[in-house]
N, CA and C atoms as an extended XYZ file, in Angstrom:
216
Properties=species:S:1:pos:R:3:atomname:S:1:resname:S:1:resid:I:1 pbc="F F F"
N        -7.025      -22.332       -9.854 N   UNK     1
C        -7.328      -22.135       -8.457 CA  UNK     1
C        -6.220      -22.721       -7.582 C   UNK     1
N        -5.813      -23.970       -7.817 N   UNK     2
C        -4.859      -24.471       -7.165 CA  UNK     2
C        -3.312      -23.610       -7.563 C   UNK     2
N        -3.375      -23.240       -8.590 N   UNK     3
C        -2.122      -22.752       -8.544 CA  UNK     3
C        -2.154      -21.431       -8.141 C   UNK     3
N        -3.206      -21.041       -7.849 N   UNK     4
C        -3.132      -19.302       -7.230 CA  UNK     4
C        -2.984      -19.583       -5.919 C   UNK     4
N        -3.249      -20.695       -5.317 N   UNK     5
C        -3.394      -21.210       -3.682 CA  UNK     5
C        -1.835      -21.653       -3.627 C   UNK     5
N        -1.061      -21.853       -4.248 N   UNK     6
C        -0.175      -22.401       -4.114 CA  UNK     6
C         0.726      -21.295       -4.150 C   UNK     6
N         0.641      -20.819       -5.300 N   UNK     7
C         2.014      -19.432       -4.904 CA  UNK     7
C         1.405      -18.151       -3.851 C   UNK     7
N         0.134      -18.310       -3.613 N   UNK     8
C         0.193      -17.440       -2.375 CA  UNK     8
C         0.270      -17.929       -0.963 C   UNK     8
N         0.439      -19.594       -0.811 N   UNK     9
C         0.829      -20.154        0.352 CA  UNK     9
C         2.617      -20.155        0.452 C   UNK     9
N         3.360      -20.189       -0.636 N   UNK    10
C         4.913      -19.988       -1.051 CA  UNK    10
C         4.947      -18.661       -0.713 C   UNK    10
N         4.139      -17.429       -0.866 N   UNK    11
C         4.814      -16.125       -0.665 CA  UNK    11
C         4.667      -15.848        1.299 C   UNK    11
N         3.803      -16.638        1.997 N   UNK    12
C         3.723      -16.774        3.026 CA  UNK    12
C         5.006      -17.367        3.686 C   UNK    12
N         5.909      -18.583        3.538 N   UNK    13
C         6.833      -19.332        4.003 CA  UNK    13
C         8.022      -18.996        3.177 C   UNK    13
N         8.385      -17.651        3.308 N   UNK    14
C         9.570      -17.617        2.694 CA  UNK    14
C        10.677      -17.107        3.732 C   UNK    14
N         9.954      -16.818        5.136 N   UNK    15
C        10.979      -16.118        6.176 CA  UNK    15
C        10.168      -16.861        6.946 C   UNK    15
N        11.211      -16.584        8.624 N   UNK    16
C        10.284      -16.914        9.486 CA  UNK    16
C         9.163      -15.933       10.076 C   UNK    16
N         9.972      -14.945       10.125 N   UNK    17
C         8.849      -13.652       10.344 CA  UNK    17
C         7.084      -13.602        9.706 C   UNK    17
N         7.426      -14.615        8.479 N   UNK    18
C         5.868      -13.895        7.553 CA  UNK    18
C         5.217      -15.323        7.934 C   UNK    18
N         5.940      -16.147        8.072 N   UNK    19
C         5.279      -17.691        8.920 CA  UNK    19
C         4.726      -17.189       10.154 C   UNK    19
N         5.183      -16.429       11.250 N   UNK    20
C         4.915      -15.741       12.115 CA  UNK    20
C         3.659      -14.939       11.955 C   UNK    20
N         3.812      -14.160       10.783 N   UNK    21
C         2.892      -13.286       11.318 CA  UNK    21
C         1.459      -13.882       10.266 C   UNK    21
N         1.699      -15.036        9.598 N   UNK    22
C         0.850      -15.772        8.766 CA  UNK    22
C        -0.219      -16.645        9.895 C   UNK    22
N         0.643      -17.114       10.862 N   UNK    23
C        -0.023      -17.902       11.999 CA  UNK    23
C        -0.477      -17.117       12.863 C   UNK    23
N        -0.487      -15.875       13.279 N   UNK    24
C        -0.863      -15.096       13.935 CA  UNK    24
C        -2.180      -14.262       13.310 C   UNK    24
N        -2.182      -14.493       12.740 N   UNK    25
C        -3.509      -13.752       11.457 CA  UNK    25
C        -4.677      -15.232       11.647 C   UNK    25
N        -4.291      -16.150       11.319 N   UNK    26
C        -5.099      -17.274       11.142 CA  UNK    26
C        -5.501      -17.394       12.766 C   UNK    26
N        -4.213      -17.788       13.752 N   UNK    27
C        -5.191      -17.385       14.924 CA  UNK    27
C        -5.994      -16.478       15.724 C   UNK    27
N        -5.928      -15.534       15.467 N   UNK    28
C        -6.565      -14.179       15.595 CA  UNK    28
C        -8.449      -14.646       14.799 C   UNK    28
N        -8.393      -14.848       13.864 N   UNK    29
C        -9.477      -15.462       13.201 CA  UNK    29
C       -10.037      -16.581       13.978 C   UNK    29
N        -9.355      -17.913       14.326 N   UNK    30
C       -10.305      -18.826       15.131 CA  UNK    30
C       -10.650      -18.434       16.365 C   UNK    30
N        -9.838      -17.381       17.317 N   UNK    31
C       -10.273      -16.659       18.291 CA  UNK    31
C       -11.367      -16.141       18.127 C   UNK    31
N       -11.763      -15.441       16.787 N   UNK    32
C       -12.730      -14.536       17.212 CA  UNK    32
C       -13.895      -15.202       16.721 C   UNK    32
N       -13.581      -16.698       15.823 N   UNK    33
C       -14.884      -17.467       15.866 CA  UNK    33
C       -15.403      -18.057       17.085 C   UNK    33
N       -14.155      -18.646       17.924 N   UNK    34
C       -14.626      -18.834       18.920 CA  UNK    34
C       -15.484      -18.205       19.581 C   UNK    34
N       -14.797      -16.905       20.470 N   UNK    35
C       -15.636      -15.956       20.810 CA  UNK    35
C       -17.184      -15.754       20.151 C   UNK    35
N       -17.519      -15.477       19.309 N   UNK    36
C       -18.720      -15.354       18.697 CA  UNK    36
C       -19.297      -16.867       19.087 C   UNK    36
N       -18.553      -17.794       18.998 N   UNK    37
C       -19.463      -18.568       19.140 CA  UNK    37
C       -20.199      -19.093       20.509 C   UNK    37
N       -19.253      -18.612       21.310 N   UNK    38
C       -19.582      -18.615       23.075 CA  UNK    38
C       -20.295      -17.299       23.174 C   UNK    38
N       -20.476      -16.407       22.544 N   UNK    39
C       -21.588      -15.708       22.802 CA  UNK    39
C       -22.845      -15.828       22.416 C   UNK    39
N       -23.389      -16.633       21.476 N   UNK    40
C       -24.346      -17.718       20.963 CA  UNK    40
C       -25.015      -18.230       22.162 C   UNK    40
N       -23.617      -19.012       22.434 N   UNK    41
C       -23.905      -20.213       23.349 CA  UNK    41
C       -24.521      -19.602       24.725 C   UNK    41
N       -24.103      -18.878       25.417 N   UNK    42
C       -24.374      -17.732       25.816 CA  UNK    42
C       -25.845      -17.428       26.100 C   UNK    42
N       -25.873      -16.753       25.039 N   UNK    43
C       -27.510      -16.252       24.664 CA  UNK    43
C       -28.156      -17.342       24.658 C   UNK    43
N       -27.552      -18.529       24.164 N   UNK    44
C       -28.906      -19.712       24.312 CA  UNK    44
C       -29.527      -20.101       25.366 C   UNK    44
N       -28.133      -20.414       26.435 N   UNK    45
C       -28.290      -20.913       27.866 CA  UNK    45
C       -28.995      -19.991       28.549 C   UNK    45
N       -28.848      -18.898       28.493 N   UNK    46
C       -28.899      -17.830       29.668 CA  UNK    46
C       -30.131      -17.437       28.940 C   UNK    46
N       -30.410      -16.820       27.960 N   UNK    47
C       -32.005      -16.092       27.928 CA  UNK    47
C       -33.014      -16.963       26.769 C   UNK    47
N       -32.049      -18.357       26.629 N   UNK    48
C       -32.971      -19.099       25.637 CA  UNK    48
C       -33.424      -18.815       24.670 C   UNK    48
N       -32.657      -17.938       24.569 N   UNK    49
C       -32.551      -17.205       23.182 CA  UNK    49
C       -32.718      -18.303       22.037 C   UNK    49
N       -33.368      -18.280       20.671 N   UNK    50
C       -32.952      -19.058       19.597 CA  UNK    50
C       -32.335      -18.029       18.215 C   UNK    50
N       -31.289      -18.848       18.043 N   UNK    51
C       -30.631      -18.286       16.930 CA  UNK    51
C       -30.463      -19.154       15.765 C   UNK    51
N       -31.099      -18.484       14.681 N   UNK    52
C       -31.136      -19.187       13.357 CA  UNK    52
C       -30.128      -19.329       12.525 C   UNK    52
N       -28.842      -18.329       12.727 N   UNK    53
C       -27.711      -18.492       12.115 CA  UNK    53
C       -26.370      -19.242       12.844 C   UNK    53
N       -26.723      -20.246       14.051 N   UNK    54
C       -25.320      -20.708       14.559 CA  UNK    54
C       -25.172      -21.910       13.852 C   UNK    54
N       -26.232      -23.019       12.547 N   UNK    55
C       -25.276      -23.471       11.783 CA  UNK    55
C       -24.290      -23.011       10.874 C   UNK    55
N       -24.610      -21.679       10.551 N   UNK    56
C       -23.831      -21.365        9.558 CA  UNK    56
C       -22.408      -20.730       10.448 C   UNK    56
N       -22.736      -20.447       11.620 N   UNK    57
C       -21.121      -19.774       12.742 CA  UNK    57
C       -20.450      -20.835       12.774 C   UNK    57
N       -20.592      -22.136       12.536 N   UNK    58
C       -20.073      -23.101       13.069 CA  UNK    58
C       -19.909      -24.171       11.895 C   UNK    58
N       -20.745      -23.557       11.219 N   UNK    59
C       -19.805      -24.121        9.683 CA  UNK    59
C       -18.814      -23.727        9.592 C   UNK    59
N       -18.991      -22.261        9.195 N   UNK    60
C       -17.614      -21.135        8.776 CA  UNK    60
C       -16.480      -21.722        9.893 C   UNK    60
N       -16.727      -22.037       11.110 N   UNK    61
C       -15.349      -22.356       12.150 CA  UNK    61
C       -14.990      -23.661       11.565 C   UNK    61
N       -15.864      -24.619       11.392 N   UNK    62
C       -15.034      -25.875       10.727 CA  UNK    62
C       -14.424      -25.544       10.133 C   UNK    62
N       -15.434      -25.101        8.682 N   UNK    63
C       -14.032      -25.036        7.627 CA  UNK    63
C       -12.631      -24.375        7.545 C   UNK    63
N       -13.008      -23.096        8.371 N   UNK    64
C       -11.769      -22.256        8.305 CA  UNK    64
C       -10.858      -23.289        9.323 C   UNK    64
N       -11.208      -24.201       10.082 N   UNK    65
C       -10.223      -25.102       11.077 CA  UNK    65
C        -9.409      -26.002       10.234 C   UNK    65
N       -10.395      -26.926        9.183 N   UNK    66
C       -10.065      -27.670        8.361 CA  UNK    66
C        -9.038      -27.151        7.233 C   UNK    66
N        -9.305      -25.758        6.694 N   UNK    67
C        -8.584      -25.305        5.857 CA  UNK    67
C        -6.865      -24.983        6.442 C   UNK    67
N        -7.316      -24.165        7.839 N   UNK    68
C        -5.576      -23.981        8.336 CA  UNK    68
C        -4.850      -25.515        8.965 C   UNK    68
N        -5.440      -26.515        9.001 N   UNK    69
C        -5.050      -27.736        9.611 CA  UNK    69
C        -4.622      -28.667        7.857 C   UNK    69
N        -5.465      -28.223        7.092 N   UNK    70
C        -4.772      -28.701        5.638 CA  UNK    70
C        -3.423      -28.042        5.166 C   UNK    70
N        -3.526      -26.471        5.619 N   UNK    71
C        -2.185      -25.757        5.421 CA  UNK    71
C        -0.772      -26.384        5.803 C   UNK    71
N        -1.116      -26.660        7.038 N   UNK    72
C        -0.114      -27.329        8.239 CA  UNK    72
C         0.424      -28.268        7.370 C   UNK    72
């Protein structure tokens, strides 16, 4: 596992371009957790809505935060 994580984080940083467009992919992703997650938030405030799945929206945003901040 680690070594499949490893040569596919090496095939990422081999130009600057694919660093580029490697960080641009990953942020594109916390954007759109974000987003989802202010629309939650959203629905909670405004129609008091309850939603049973925003621990798991906000798991998935940690980790995927934690994972590209371990990349770094």
């Amino acid at each position: 596992m680690a070594r499949y994580r490893i040569k596919r984080m090496k095939s990422h940083l081999h130009s600057h371009d694919s660093i580029s467009k490697y960080n641009k992919k990953h942020r594109y992703n916390v954007e759109s957790h974000i987003v989802r997650m202010y629309r939650y938030r959203n629905e909670l405030v405004h129609d008091g809505a309850i939603k049973s799945n925003i621990e798991g929206i906000t798991s998935n945003l940690r980790s995927y935060l934690v994972f590209v901040l371990n990349q770094m």
